[in-house]
Coordinates of C-alpha atoms and ligand atoms in Angstrom, one line a residue:
M1 CA 78.0 -65.7 0.8
V2 CA 77.4 -64.6 4.3
P3 CA 74.1 -66.8 6.6
S4 CA 71.8 -63.9 6.9
K5 CA 71.1 -64.5 10.5
A6 CA 75.0 -65.3 10.8
L7 CA 74.8 -61.0 11.6
A8 CA 71.4 -60.3 12.6
D9 CA 71.3 -59.4 16.1
A10 CA 75.0 -58.3 16.1
E11 CA 75.7 -56.2 19.1
R12 CA 77.2 -52.7 17.8
K13 CA 79.9 -52.4 20.6
P14 CA 82.9 -54.1 21.5
Y15 CA 82.9 -58.0 23.3
W16 CA 85.8 -56.6 25.0
L17 CA 84.2 -53.6 26.9
D18 CA 80.9 -54.7 27.3
R19 CA 81.0 -57.4 30.4
P20 CA 79.3 -57.2 33.7
I21 CA 82.9 -57.5 35.1
A22 CA 83.7 -53.4 33.7
P23 CA 85.2 -51.8 36.7
E24 CA 83.3 -48.5 37.5
P25 CA 85.4 -45.8 36.2
L26 CA 87.5 -43.4 39.1
P27 CA 86.0 -40.1 39.8
P28 CA 87.3 -37.1 37.9
L29 CA 89.7 -34.4 38.2
T30 CA 88.3 -31.3 40.8
G31 CA 90.0 -29.6 41.8
D32 CA 94.3 -27.9 41.5
V33 CA 96.8 -30.4 41.4
T34 CA 100.8 -30.6 41.4
A35 CA 102.4 -33.7 40.3
D36 CA 106.2 -35.0 39.3
L37 CA 104.9 -36.2 36.3
A38 CA 101.2 -36.3 34.3
V39 CA 100.1 -38.9 32.1
I40 CA 97.6 -37.7 29.5
G41 CA 96.3 -40.6 28.1
G42 CA 94.9 -44.8 30.0
G43 CA 95.1 -46.7 26.8
F44 CA 98.1 -48.9 27.9
T45 CA 101.0 -46.4 27.0
G46 CA 99.6 -44.4 29.5
L47 CA 99.0 -47.2 32.6
W48 CA 102.7 -48.2 31.7
T49 CA 104.2 -45.8 31.8
A50 CA 102.3 -44.8 35.5
L51 CA 103.6 -48.1 36.5
M52 CA 106.3 -48.2 35.2
A53 CA 108.0 -44.6 36.6
K54 CA 105.9 -45.5 40.5
E55 CA 108.4 -48.7 40.1
R56 CA 111.0 -46.8 38.7
D57 CA 111.0 -44.4 41.7
P58 CA 107.9 -45.3 43.8
S59 CA 108.5 -41.7 45.5
L60 CA 107.4 -39.2 42.4
D61 CA 104.0 -37.7 42.7
V62 CA 102.1 -39.2 39.7
V63 CA 98.8 -38.7 38.0
L64 CA 96.6 -40.2 35.4
L65 CA 94.0 -38.2 33.4
E66 CA 92.5 -40.4 31.3
G67 CA 89.2 -38.3 29.5
R68 CA 87.2 -41.7 28.5
A69 CA 87.3 -44.2 30.5
V70 CA 90.5 -46.2 31.0
G71 CA 90.8 -48.6 27.7
W72 CA 88.0 -47.4 26.5
A73 CA 89.5 -47.3 23.4
A74 CA 92.2 -48.9 21.2
S75 CA 93.6 -51.0 23.7
G76 CA 89.8 -52.6 25.4
R77 CA 89.3 -52.7 21.8
N78 CA 91.6 -54.9 19.7
G79 CA 92.6 -58.5 19.1
G80 CA 94.7 -59.1 21.8
F81 CA 97.7 -60.4 19.5
C82 CA 101.3 -59.8 22.4
A83 CA 103.7 -59.0 19.8
A84 CA 107.4 -59.4 20.7
S85 CA 107.5 -56.4 17.7
L86 CA 108.6 -53.8 17.9
T87 CA 108.2 -52.6 14.3
H88 CA 105.1 -54.0 13.2
G89 CA 106.4 -57.4 13.2
L90 CA 110.2 -58.3 11.0
G91 CA 110.2 -57.7 8.3
N92 CA 108.9 -54.0 8.2
G93 CA 112.0 -54.0 11.0
Q94 CA 115.2 -55.8 9.3
D95 CA 113.3 -53.2 5.3
R96 CA 113.9 -49.6 7.9
W97 CA 117.1 -50.7 10.4
P98 CA 119.1 -53.4 9.5
A99 CA 121.7 -52.3 10.9
E100 CA 119.7 -52.4 15.0
I101 CA 117.6 -55.1 13.8
A102 CA 119.1 -57.5 15.8
T103 CA 118.5 -55.7 19.3
L104 CA 115.8 -54.4 17.9
E105 CA 114.5 -57.9 18.1
R106 CA 115.9 -58.9 21.5
L107 CA 115.1 -56.1 23.5
G108 CA 111.2 -57.1 21.4
R109 CA 111.7 -60.2 23.3
E110 CA 112.5 -59.1 26.1
N111 CA 109.5 -56.7 26.6
L112 CA 107.1 -59.8 25.9
D113 CA 109.2 -61.3 29.4
E114 CA 108.5 -58.3 31.2
I115 CA 104.9 -57.8 30.7
E116 CA 104.5 -61.3 31.0
A117 CA 106.8 -61.1 34.6
T118 CA 104.9 -58.4 35.8
L119 CA 101.3 -59.4 35.3
A120 CA 102.1 -62.6 37.4
R121 CA 104.1 -60.4 39.8
Y122 CA 100.4 -58.2 40.3
G123 CA 97.8 -61.2 40.2
V124 CA 96.8 -59.3 36.8
D125 CA 93.8 -62.2 35.4
C126 CA 93.5 -61.1 31.6
S127 CA 94.1 -64.8 30.0
F128 CA 98.2 -63.6 28.4
E129 CA 98.2 -66.6 26.7
R130 CA 101.5 -67.8 25.2
T131 CA 100.0 -69.6 22.2
G132 CA 101.8 -67.4 19.8
E133 CA 100.3 -67.4 16.5
L134 CA 100.8 -69.2 13.2
R135 CA 100.7 -67.4 9.7
V136 CA 99.3 -68.9 6.9
A137 CA 99.2 -68.0 3.3
T138 CA 95.6 -68.6 1.1
E139 CA 97.5 -68.2 -2.0
E140 CA 100.4 -68.9 -3.1
W141 CA 102.6 -66.5 -4.0
Q142 CA 102.1 -65.7 -0.7
L143 CA 104.8 -69.0 1.0
A144 CA 107.4 -67.2 -0.4
G145 CA 106.8 -64.6 1.8
L146 CA 106.5 -67.0 4.6
D147 CA 109.8 -68.6 3.2
E148 CA 111.8 -64.9 3.4
E149 CA 110.0 -64.9 7.4
V150 CA 111.3 -68.1 8.3
S151 CA 115.1 -67.0 6.7
G152 CA 115.1 -64.0 8.0
A153 CA 114.6 -64.9 11.6
A154 CA 117.3 -67.6 12.2
S155 CA 119.2 -64.5 10.5
L156 CA 119.4 -63.5 13.8
G157 CA 119.2 -66.8 15.5
L158 CA 115.9 -67.3 16.1
R159 CA 113.8 -70.4 15.0
L160 CA 110.0 -70.1 13.3
E161 CA 108.4 -73.9 13.0
R162 CA 107.7 -73.2 8.5
L163 CA 104.7 -75.9 8.4
D164 CA 103.6 -77.2 4.7
R165 CA 99.2 -77.5 4.0
E166 CA 99.4 -80.9 5.7
Q167 CA 101.1 -79.6 8.9
V168 CA 99.5 -76.8 10.0
R169 CA 95.5 -78.0 8.9
A170 CA 96.3 -80.0 11.4
E171 CA 96.4 -77.6 13.8
V172 CA 93.5 -76.0 12.3
D173 CA 92.1 -76.8 10.0
S174 CA 91.2 -74.9 7.0
P175 CA 90.4 -75.9 3.3
T176 CA 91.6 -72.5 2.3
Y177 CA 95.3 -72.7 4.0
L178 CA 97.8 -73.7 2.2
G179 CA 101.1 -73.0 4.9
G180 CA 102.2 -71.3 7.4
V181 CA 104.8 -70.6 9.9
W182 CA 103.8 -70.8 13.7
D183 CA 106.3 -67.9 16.6
R184 CA 105.8 -70.8 19.0
Q185 CA 107.2 -67.6 21.6
G186 CA 106.8 -63.7 20.1
V187 CA 103.5 -63.6 20.2
A188 CA 100.7 -63.7 23.8
M189 CA 97.4 -63.7 23.4
V190 CA 96.1 -61.7 25.7
D191 CA 92.0 -60.2 26.1
P192 CA 92.7 -56.8 25.4
A193 CA 89.9 -54.7 28.2
R194 CA 90.8 -56.8 31.1
L195 CA 94.7 -56.2 30.9
A196 CA 93.8 -51.5 29.9
W197 CA 92.1 -53.0 33.6
G198 CA 94.0 -54.8 35.6
L199 CA 97.3 -52.0 34.8
R200 CA 94.5 -49.5 36.0
D201 CA 94.5 -51.4 39.3
V202 CA 97.7 -52.1 39.8
C203 CA 99.0 -48.5 38.8
V204 CA 96.6 -47.7 41.6
R205 CA 97.9 -49.9 43.7
L206 CA 101.4 -48.5 43.5
G207 CA 100.4 -44.8 44.4
V208 CA 98.9 -42.8 40.8
R209 CA 95.7 -40.8 41.6
V210 CA 94.2 -41.7 38.0
F211 CA 91.6 -39.7 37.0
E212 CA 88.9 -40.4 34.2
H213 CA 86.6 -38.6 32.3
T214 CA 89.1 -35.4 32.5
P215 CA 90.5 -34.8 29.0
V216 CA 93.0 -32.7 29.0
R217 CA 92.1 -29.8 26.8
S218 CA 95.5 -27.2 26.5
L219 CA 98.5 -27.4 28.5
H220 CA 100.8 -24.9 28.7
D221 CA 104.6 -24.0 30.4
D222 CA 104.3 -21.1 32.8
G223 CA 107.9 -21.2 32.7
V224 CA 108.2 -23.9 36.0
A225 CA 106.4 -26.9 35.5
L226 CA 103.6 -27.7 33.0
E227 CA 99.9 -26.8 33.2
L228 CA 97.3 -28.6 32.0
E229 CA 94.0 -27.2 32.5
T230 CA 90.8 -30.2 32.8
P231 CA 87.1 -29.6 32.7
K232 CA 87.1 -29.2 36.6
G233 CA 91.3 -29.0 37.2
R234 CA 94.1 -28.2 36.7
V235 CA 97.2 -30.3 36.6
R236 CA 100.8 -29.1 37.4
A237 CA 103.2 -31.2 36.4
G238 CA 107.7 -31.2 36.1
R239 CA 107.0 -33.8 33.5
V240 CA 103.6 -34.5 31.4
A241 CA 103.6 -38.3 29.4
L242 CA 101.5 -37.9 26.9
G243 CA 100.2 -41.7 25.6
T244 CA 97.5 -40.0 23.5
G245 CA 97.0 -42.4 20.4
V246 CA 95.1 -40.3 17.4
F247 CA 93.3 -38.3 19.3
P248 CA 93.9 -34.9 18.1
P249 CA 97.4 -34.1 19.9
L250 CA 98.1 -31.8 22.0
L251 CA 101.1 -31.0 20.7
R252 CA 100.8 -29.7 17.1
R253 CA 103.3 -31.0 15.8
L254 CA 102.4 -35.3 16.0
R255 CA 99.7 -34.2 13.0
H256 CA 102.1 -34.7 10.4
F257 CA 102.8 -37.7 11.6
L258 CA 99.4 -39.6 12.2
V259 CA 96.9 -40.4 10.8
P260 CA 92.8 -42.5 12.9
V261 CA 92.7 -45.6 10.5
Y262 CA 90.1 -47.6 11.0
D263 CA 89.8 -51.4 12.0
Y264 CA 86.8 -53.3 12.2
V265 CA 86.6 -57.2 14.4
L266 CA 83.8 -59.7 14.9
M267 CA 83.6 -61.5 17.8
T268 CA 81.3 -65.1 17.5
E269 CA 79.5 -66.6 19.9
P270 CA 81.6 -69.5 21.8
V271 CA 82.3 -72.4 20.1
P272 CA 80.4 -75.2 20.7
D273 CA 83.1 -78.1 21.5
H274 CA 81.9 -80.2 18.5
L275 CA 81.9 -77.7 16.1
L276 CA 85.4 -77.0 17.2
A277 CA 86.7 -80.5 17.9
E278 CA 86.3 -80.1 13.6
V279 CA 88.9 -77.1 13.6
G280 CA 91.1 -78.6 15.7
W281 CA 93.0 -75.5 17.4
R282 CA 94.3 -77.5 20.1
G283 CA 97.3 -75.1 20.4
R284 CA 95.0 -71.6 20.3
Q285 CA 97.7 -70.0 18.4
G286 CA 96.7 -67.0 17.4
I287 CA 96.4 -66.7 13.2
G288 CA 97.0 -64.2 10.9
D289 CA 97.4 -64.4 7.1
S290 CA 99.7 -63.3 4.6
A291 CA 97.7 -60.2 2.0
N292 CA 98.8 -57.1 2.2
Q293 CA 95.2 -56.9 3.5
F294 CA 95.2 -59.4 6.1
H295 CA 92.4 -61.4 8.7
Y296 CA 93.3 -61.9 12.1
Y297 CA 91.9 -64.0 14.4
R298 CA 92.3 -65.8 17.8
L299 CA 90.5 -67.7 19.8
T300 CA 88.9 -66.3 23.6
D301 CA 88.8 -67.5 27.1
D302 CA 85.2 -69.6 26.2
N303 CA 86.4 -70.2 22.9
R304 CA 84.5 -67.3 21.0
I305 CA 86.4 -66.6 17.9
L306 CA 87.6 -63.1 17.4
W307 CA 87.9 -61.5 13.8
G308 CA 89.5 -59.0 12.5
G309 CA 90.9 -57.1 9.6
Y310 CA 91.4 -56.6 6.4
D311 CA 89.5 -53.4 5.4
A312 CA 91.5 -50.6 6.8
V313 CA 89.4 -47.3 6.3
Y314 CA 90.6 -44.2 6.1
H315 CA 88.5 -41.3 6.2
N316 CA 89.0 -38.6 3.8
G317 CA 89.8 -35.3 6.0
G318 CA 91.0 -37.1 8.9
L319 CA 88.6 -37.2 11.6
V320 CA 87.7 -39.2 14.4
K321 CA 83.2 -39.7 14.5
P322 CA 82.0 -42.3 17.3
E323 CA 79.9 -43.5 13.9
Y324 CA 82.9 -45.0 11.8
D325 CA 82.8 -47.1 14.3
Q326 CA 80.2 -49.7 12.4
R327 CA 81.2 -50.2 8.6
D328 CA 78.5 -52.2 7.4
A329 CA 79.2 -53.2 4.1
T330 CA 83.0 -54.1 6.7
F331 CA 81.2 -56.4 8.9
E332 CA 79.2 -58.5 6.0
K333 CA 83.2 -58.8 3.8
L334 CA 84.5 -59.9 7.2
A335 CA 81.4 -62.5 8.2
T336 CA 81.9 -63.6 4.5
H337 CA 85.4 -64.4 4.6
F338 CA 84.9 -66.4 8.7
F339 CA 82.7 -69.2 6.1
E340 CA 85.3 -69.3 3.7
T341 CA 87.7 -69.5 6.2
F342 CA 86.0 -72.4 8.1
P343 CA 83.1 -73.6 6.5
Q344 CA 83.1 -76.2 9.7
L345 CA 81.5 -73.6 11.3
H346 CA 78.3 -72.7 9.1
G347 CA 75.6 -71.9 11.6
L348 CA 77.6 -69.9 14.1
R349 CA 76.7 -66.8 14.6
F350 CA 78.5 -63.4 16.0
T351 CA 77.3 -61.2 19.4
H352 CA 79.3 -58.3 18.6
K353 CA 80.2 -56.8 15.9
W354 CA 83.1 -53.1 15.9
G355 CA 85.4 -51.4 14.7
G356 CA 88.0 -48.6 16.4
V357 CA 90.7 -46.0 15.9
I358 CA 94.5 -47.1 14.7
D359 CA 97.7 -45.1 15.1
T360 CA 98.4 -45.1 11.5
C361 CA 102.5 -43.8 10.8
S362 CA 104.3 -43.8 8.1
R363 CA 106.9 -46.5 9.3
F364 CA 104.2 -48.5 11.4
S365 CA 105.7 -48.6 13.8
A366 CA 106.6 -45.7 16.6
F367 CA 108.0 -43.1 17.0
F368 CA 108.8 -40.7 19.8
G369 CA 110.2 -37.2 21.0
T370 CA 110.1 -34.2 23.6
A371 CA 108.9 -31.3 23.9
Y372 CA 109.4 -28.0 26.0
G373 CA 113.1 -28.1 27.3
S374 CA 112.4 -32.5 26.9
R375 CA 109.8 -31.9 30.0
L376 CA 107.2 -33.4 28.0
A377 CA 107.7 -37.0 25.5
Y378 CA 105.8 -38.9 23.3
A379 CA 105.3 -42.4 22.0
A380 CA 103.0 -42.2 19.4
G381 CA 102.0 -44.2 15.7
Y382 CA 102.0 -48.7 16.7
T383 CA 100.1 -48.7 13.5
G384 CA 97.4 -51.6 15.0
L385 CA 100.4 -53.8 16.9
G386 CA 100.8 -51.8 19.7
V387 CA 99.6 -54.1 22.7
G388 CA 102.9 -55.1 24.0
A389 CA 105.2 -52.3 21.7
T390 CA 103.4 -49.4 24.5
R391 CA 105.1 -51.0 27.1
F392 CA 108.3 -50.7 25.5
G393 CA 107.6 -47.1 24.0
A394 CA 106.5 -46.8 27.9
N395 CA 109.9 -47.7 28.9
V396 CA 111.5 -45.1 26.5
M397 CA 109.5 -41.6 27.3
L398 CA 110.5 -42.3 31.2
D399 CA 114.0 -42.5 29.5
L400 CA 114.4 -39.4 28.1
L401 CA 111.6 -37.6 30.5
Q402 CA 114.8 -38.9 32.7
G403 CA 117.3 -38.1 31.0
R404 CA 119.1 -41.0 30.7
V405 CA 121.0 -42.3 27.7
T406 CA 120.2 -46.3 27.3
E407 CA 120.0 -48.9 24.8
R408 CA 116.7 -48.0 24.0
T409 CA 117.5 -44.3 23.4
D410 CA 120.0 -44.8 21.6
L411 CA 118.4 -47.3 18.8
R412 CA 118.3 -44.5 15.3
M413 CA 114.3 -46.6 15.8
V414 CA 113.5 -44.2 18.8
R415 CA 115.5 -40.9 17.5
Q416 CA 114.8 -40.5 14.0
K417 CA 111.0 -40.1 13.3
P418 CA 109.1 -41.3 9.9
M419 CA 108.4 -39.7 7.1
P420 CA 104.9 -37.0 7.7
F421 CA 101.8 -37.3 5.6
P422 CA 101.0 -34.6 3.2
P423 CA 98.2 -32.4 4.0
E424 CA 94.9 -32.4 3.9
P425 CA 93.2 -32.4 0.9
V426 CA 96.0 -33.8 -0.3
R427 CA 95.8 -36.9 2.5
S428 CA 93.4 -37.8 1.8
G429 CA 94.4 -38.7 -2.1
V430 CA 97.6 -40.4 -0.9
I431 CA 96.6 -42.6 1.6
Q432 CA 93.2 -43.9 -1.5
L433 CA 95.2 -44.7 -3.8
T434 CA 97.4 -46.4 -2.0
R435 CA 94.4 -48.2 -0.4
W436 CA 93.6 -48.7 -3.7
A437 CA 96.8 -49.9 -4.7
I438 CA 97.2 -52.1 -2.1
A439 CA 93.5 -54.5 -2.8
R440 CA 95.0 -54.9 -6.4
A441 CA 98.8 -56.8 -5.7
D442 CA 96.9 -58.9 -3.7
E443 CA 94.9 -59.8 -6.4
H444 CA 97.4 -59.5 -8.9
E445 CA 99.9 -62.3 -6.7
G446 CA 101.6 -59.7 -4.6
R447 CA 103.1 -57.7 -7.7
R448 CA 103.0 -53.8 -6.2
N449 CA 102.5 -51.4 -8.7
A450 CA 104.6 -48.6 -10.2
W451 CA 102.6 -46.2 -6.6
L452 CA 103.6 -48.9 -4.3
R453 CA 107.2 -49.2 -5.2
T454 CA 107.5 -45.8 -5.2
L455 CA 106.2 -45.8 -1.9
D456 CA 108.8 -48.3 -1.1
A457 CA 111.7 -46.4 -1.8
F458 CA 111.2 -44.1 -0.4
G459 CA 110.4 -46.1 3.0
V460 CA 107.2 -44.9 3.5
G461 CA 103.0 -46.9 2.9
F462 CA 99.7 -47.0 4.8
D463 CA 99.2 -49.9 7.1
S464 CA 96.9 -51.1 9.8
Ligands
FAD1 C1 90.1 -52.8 16.2 C2 91.5 -53.0 16.3 C3 92.2 -53.4 16.6 C4 94.1 -53.6 17.1 N1 94.5 -55.5 16.8 C5 95.4 -55.4 17.6 C6 96.5 -56.4 17.8 O1 95.7 -58.0 17.7 N2 97.5 -56.3 18.1 C7 97.7 -55.4 18.2 O2 99.6 -55.4 19.1 N3 97.8 -54.3 18.1 C8 96.8 -53.9 17.9 N4 96.0 -52.4 17.6 C9 96.4 -51.5 17.8 C10 96.4 -51.4 19.3 O3 95.0 -51.5 20.4 C11 96.9 -50.1 19.7 O4 98.4 -49.6 19.2 C12 97.2 -49.4 21.8 O5 96.3 -49.9 21.8 C13 97.8 -48.5 21.8 O6 97.4 -47.6 23.2 P1 98.1 -46.3 23.3 O7 97.4 -45.7 24.3 O8 99.0 -45.5 22.7 O9 96.6 -45.4 22.4 P2 95.0 -45.4 22.8 O10 94.6 -47.1 23.2 O11 94.5 -45.2 21.4 O12 94.6 -44.7 24.4 C14 94.8 -43.0 23.7 C15 93.9 -42.8 24.8 O13 94.1 -40.9 25.1 C16 92.7 -40.4 25.4 N5 92.7 -39.0 25.8 C17 93.2 -39.1 24.3 N6 93.3 -37.3 24.6 C18 93.7 -37.2 25.1 C19 93.2 -35.5 26.4 N7 93.4 -34.6 25.4 N8 92.8 -35.8 26.9 C20 93.7 -37.3 28.0 N9 93.1 -37.7 27.3 C21 93.0 -38.2 26.4 C22 91.8 -41.9 25.0 O14 90.7 -40.6 25.5 C23 92.2 -43.3 25.8 O15 92.3 -42.9 26.2 C24 94.5 -52.5 17.8 C25 93.6 -51.9 17.8 C26 91.9 -51.8 17.2 C27 91.4 -50.4 16.4

């Protein structure tokens, strides 16, 4: 049961974006400009692309065009788990790219180290804490999965610590925990909105011209340059990088590979010290539980608890709409699960409740490509694990746009596309059937029914 007052005063907006420190948006584009590189989208994909383009070549003339405000979408409203994994977790990567998972893991860890180094180099203050992540089992059947994760990591020379019930509860005390795995190095916690705003500032310092409230309405090739049409101006650019996430794409072919999946989050008031002491959590790790429908949760720098996940909602028809950002049935469910996990915190209130849209693809990890004779590159499909991986995706786009063959562009993961989703209305039917089957698997000790096993055999699925 959710204490009736717990959600009563929660504001219907993302906590991270709803703070006085939010910067004023930069002015929109007016008039016509030219650029060597135009980056479309001011989420992490676009911001990292613009930033690293300038680092690679400071003389490059770069513009970034964001339809609303930098970081307003997934990038500024997520859980802030900045993971090394480029493959939506080690298991997914091992299943799909067994021959190159060691390389993918190394590149992912290098990417996370480079994020840390870049933030330090430019003084980006976004509460980056390399606390690692605890993945916990709350049902007996999930323990085998934890063991597999530890042995899978060990086969690649990576050390994950397997914790038994007492050990995991000594870290964070929930009566629901039966065991855990602590990945100490592979995940950092960040304040995602401050990361996006900080990256915007670095871009500006490096000379990127950033235009906010500048949606690109159309894109066409005039034979010499790519021309981008915005409400009050145009950009003619030699190269274009698309970092537009799950929003209606400027390149039609991307529609086949992406579906918008809504994920929901609660934020508590700051937890008083005496209550937090009852939970422990001195290591401040991010935490994820291990069912197919999983929760993720973490502390903020003022000791609020962000609590999200579980329901991954696809609205039939696949539209992105502001009203989908709120879903009271999910908020109630999340609050109930919160107090089941931490009964010590009974009486705590939530100050914010919100949702956001995730760019899900059928292999759960980003895909890449080019168009217009390799003058445009795209990266999308991070499926709920893009806070860290978007920087890798940005590097891939820059390699592709420069025509460079690198260790990154040689990866099968980069060269191959995910399986496309079928068109609507079949798409909705297939996704809702899969969601139902996933929920049933969780109720039946993880046992996957014939439908899920068929999807597994084809290497496709649905996740958040
Ligand atoms: C609730 C929630 C929780 C999440 N939790 C985590 C987590 O803990 N860890 C993790 O790794 N990932 C998480 N994610 C996923 C992560 O946030 C995303 O993978 C990542 O932010 C994707 O960044 P992006 O730049 O590709 O897309 P976005 O952040 O969606 O940015 C795309 C931008 O492009 C702009 N745009 C689109 N079309 C146009 C156009 N035509 N013209 C101009 N601009 C345009 C949009 O306005 C938007 O700002 C979560 C996502 C959600 C929604």
